[in-house]
Tab-separated table of C-alpha atoms in Angstrom:
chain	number	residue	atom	x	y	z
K	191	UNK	CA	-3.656	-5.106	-55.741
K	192	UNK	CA	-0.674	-6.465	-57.431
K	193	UNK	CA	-1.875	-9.020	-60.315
K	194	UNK	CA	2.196	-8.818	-61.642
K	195	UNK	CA	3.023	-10.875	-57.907
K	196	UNK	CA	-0.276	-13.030	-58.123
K	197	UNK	CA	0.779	-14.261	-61.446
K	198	UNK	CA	3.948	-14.907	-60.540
K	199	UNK	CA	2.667	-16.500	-57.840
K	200	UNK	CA	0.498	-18.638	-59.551
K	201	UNK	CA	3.309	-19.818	-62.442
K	202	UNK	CA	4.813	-21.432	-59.457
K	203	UNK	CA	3.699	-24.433	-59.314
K	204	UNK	CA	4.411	-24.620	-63.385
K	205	UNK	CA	3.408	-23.543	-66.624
K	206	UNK	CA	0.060	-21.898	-67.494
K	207	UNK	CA	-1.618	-20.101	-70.245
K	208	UNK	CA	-3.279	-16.853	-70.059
K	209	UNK	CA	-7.247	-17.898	-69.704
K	210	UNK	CA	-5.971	-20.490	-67.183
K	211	UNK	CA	-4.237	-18.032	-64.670
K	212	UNK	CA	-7.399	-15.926	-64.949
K	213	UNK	CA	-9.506	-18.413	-63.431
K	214	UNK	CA	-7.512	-19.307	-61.210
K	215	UNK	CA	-6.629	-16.001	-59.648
K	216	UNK	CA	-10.188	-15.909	-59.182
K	217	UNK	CA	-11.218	-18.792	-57.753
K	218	UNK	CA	-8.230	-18.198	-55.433
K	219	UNK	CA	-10.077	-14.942	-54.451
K	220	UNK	CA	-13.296	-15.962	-54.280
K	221	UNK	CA	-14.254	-14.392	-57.567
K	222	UNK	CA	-13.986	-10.959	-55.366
K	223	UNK	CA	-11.552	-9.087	-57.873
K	224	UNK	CA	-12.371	-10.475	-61.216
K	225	UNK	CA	-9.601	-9.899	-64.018
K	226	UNK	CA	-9.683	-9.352	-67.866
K	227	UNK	CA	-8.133	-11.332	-70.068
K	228	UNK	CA	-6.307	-8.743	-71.929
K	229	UNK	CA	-4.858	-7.477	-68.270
K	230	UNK	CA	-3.658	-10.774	-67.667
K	231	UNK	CA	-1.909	-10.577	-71.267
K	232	UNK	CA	-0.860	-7.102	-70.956
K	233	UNK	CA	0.887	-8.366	-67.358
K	234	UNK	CA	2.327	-11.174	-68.623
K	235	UNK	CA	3.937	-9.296	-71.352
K	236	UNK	CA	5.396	-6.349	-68.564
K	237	UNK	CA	6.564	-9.508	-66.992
K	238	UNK	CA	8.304	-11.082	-69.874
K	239	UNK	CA	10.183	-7.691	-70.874
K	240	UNK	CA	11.089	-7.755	-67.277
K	241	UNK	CA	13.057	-11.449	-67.662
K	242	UNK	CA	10.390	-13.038	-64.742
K	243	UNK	CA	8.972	-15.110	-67.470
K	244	UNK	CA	9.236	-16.740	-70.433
K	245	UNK	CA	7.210	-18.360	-73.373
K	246	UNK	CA	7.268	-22.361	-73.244
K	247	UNK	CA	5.125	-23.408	-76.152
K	248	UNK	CA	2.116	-24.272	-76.497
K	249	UNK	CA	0.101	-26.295	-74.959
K	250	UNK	CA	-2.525	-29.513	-77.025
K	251	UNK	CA	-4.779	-26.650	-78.052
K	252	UNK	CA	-1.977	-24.129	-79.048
K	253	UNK	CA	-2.487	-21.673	-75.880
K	254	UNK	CA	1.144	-19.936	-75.073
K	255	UNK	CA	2.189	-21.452	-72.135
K	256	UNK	CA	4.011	-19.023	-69.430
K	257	UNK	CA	7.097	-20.302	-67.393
K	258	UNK	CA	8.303	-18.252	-64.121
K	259	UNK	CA	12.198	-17.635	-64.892
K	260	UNK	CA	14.405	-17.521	-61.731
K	261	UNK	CA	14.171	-13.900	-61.970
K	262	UNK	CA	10.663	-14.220	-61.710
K	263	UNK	CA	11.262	-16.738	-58.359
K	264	UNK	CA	13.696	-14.018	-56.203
K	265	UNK	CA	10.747	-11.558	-57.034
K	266	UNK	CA	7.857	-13.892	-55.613
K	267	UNK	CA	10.238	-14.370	-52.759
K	268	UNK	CA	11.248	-10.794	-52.108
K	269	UNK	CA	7.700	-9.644	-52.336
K	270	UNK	CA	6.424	-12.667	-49.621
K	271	UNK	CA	9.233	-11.885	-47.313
K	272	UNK	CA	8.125	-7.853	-47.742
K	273	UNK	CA	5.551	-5.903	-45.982
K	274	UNK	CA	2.833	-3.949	-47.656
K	275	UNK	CA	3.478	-0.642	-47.074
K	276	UNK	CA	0.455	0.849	-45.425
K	277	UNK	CA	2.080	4.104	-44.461
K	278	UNK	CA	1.150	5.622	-48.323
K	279	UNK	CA	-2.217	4.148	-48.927
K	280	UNK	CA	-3.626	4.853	-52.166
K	281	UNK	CA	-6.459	8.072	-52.254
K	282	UNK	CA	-9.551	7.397	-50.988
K	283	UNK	CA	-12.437	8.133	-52.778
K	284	UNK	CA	-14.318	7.981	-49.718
K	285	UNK	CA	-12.231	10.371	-47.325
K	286	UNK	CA	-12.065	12.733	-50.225
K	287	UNK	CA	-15.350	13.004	-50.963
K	288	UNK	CA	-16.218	14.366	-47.557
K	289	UNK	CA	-13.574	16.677	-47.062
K	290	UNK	CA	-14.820	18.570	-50.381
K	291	UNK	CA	-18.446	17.898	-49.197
K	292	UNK	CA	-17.849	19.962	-45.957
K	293	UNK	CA	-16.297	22.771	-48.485
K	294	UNK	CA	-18.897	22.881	-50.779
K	295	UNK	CA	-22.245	25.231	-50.160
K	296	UNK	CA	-25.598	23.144	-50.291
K	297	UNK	CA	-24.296	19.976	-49.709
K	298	UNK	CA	-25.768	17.731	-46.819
K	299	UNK	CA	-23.064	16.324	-45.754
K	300	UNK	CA	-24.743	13.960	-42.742
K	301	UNK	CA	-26.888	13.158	-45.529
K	302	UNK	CA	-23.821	12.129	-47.936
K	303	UNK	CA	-22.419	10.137	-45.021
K	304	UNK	CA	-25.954	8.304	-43.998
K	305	UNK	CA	-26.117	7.154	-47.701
K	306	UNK	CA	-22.460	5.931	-47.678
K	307	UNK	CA	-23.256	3.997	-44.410
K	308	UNK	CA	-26.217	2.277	-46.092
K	309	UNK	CA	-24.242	1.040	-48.324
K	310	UNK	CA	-21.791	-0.071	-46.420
K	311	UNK	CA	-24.035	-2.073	-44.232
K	312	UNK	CA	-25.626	-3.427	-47.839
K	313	UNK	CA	-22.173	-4.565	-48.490
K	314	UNK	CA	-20.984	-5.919	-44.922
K	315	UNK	CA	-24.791	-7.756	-44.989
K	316	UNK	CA	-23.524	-9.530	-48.351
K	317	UNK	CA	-20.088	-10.427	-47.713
K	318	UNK	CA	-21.124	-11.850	-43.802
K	319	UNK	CA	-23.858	-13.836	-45.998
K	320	UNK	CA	-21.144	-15.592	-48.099
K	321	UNK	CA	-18.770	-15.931	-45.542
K	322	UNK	CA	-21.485	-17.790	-43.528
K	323	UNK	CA	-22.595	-19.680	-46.954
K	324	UNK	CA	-18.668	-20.254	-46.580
K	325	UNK	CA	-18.350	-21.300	-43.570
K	326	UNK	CA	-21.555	-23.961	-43.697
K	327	UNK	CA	-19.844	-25.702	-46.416
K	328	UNK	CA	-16.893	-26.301	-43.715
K	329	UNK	CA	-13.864	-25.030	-45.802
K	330	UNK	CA	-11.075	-27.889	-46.278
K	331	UNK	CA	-9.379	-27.400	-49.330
K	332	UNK	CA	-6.925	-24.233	-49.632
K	333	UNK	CA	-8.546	-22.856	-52.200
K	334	UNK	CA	-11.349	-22.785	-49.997
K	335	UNK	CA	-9.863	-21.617	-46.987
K	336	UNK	CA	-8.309	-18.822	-49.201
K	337	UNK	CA	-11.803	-17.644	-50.531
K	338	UNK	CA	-13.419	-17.671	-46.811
K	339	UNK	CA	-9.426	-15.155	-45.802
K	340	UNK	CA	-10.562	-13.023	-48.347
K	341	UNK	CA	-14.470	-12.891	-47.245
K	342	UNK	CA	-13.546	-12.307	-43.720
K	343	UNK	CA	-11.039	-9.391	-45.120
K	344	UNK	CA	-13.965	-7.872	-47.054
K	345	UNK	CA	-16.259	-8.181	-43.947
K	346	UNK	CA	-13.760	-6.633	-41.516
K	347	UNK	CA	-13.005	-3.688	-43.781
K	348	UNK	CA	-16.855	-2.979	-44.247
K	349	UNK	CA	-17.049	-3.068	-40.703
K	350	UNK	CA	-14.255	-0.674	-40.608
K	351	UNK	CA	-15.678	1.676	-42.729
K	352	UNK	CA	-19.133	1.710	-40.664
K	353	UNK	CA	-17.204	2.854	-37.864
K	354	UNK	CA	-15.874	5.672	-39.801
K	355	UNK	CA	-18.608	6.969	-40.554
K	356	UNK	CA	-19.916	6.964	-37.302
K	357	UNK	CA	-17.019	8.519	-35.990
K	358	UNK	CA	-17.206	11.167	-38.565
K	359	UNK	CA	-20.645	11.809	-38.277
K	360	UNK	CA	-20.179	12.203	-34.146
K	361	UNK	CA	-17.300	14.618	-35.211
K	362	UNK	CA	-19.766	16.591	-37.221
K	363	UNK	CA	-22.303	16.801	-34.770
K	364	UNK	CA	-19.863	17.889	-31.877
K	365	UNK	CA	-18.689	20.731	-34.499
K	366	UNK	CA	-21.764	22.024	-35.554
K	367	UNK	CA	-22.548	22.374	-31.498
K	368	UNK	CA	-19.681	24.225	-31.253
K	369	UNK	CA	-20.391	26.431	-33.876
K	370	UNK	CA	-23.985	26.904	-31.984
K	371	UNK	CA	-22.687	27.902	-28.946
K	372	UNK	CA	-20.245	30.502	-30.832
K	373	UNK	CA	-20.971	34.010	-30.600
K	374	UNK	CA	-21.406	35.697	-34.343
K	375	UNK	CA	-18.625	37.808	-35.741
């Protein structure tokens, strides 16, 4: 997730203080990836040492107020107009942790799979609640709509990850047949 662009992305519109662009990163997410205060500083201050903003003040209560420079502008537009690069996704916890499972002597690995897929359903059950709660309240304003994008993202990728499991679970089951039918060495 990059918080550097969502800043930047939120300075936009003008200048902001710390706290501020906290809250409103996430209400813009639906509250879904919740940021610390002190990462928001620490960013801002990568960002300033980079030139894509700069200090303006203080605002009535004496809060530093952050301004995006024009450096800070081509980046928000270069990294809008750019992709996200799927083909190196980051490790997953998830993937890995089966692949050692099937490695490792004594470990159930259906059974570390059916408790994965619990709580993936636990999750997907939770997110297609508050998209519906979402949806009910008939979204209008962007903020809103954004909240409901990044529900439905949440819901989709549970969903995903379901079928996964399933898949790898049929995978397992059509191996260990195999292995069955096998004479021994």
């Amino acid at each position: 997730m990059s918080i550097r662009h969502g800043l930047l992305a939120l300075l936009e519109p003008g200048p902001r203080y710390g706290s501020r662009l906290r809250s409103e990163f996430e209400e813009r997410t639906g509250t879904t990836w919740p940021l610390n205060v002190g990462q928001v500083y620490t960013t801002l201050g990568r960002l300033e040492r980079d030139g894509m903003v700069e200090q303006r003040g203080g605002d009535a209560s004496g809060r530093i107020l952050y301004a995006l420079t024009d450096v800070g502008r081509a980046e928000l537009r270069d990294w809008f107009e750019r992709p996200v690069d799927r083909e190196s996704p980051p490790r997953d916890e998830l993937a890995i942790k089966l692949v050692m499972a099937m490695g490792v002597p004594g470990v159930d690995i259906r059974a570390v799979i059916e408790g994965q897929r619990r709580h993936a359903l636990e999750i997907l059950r939770e997110h297609t609640r508050q998209r519906a709660q979402a949806m009910a309240a008939g979204p209008s304003h962007r903020d809103e709509v954004a909240r409901l994008l990044v529900l439905e993202q949440l819901v989709f990728r549970a969903e995903a990850e379901v079928r996964w499991l399933d898949h790898c679970e049929s995978r397992l089951v059509r191996l260990a047949e195999a292995a069955a039918t096998q004479p021994p060495a």
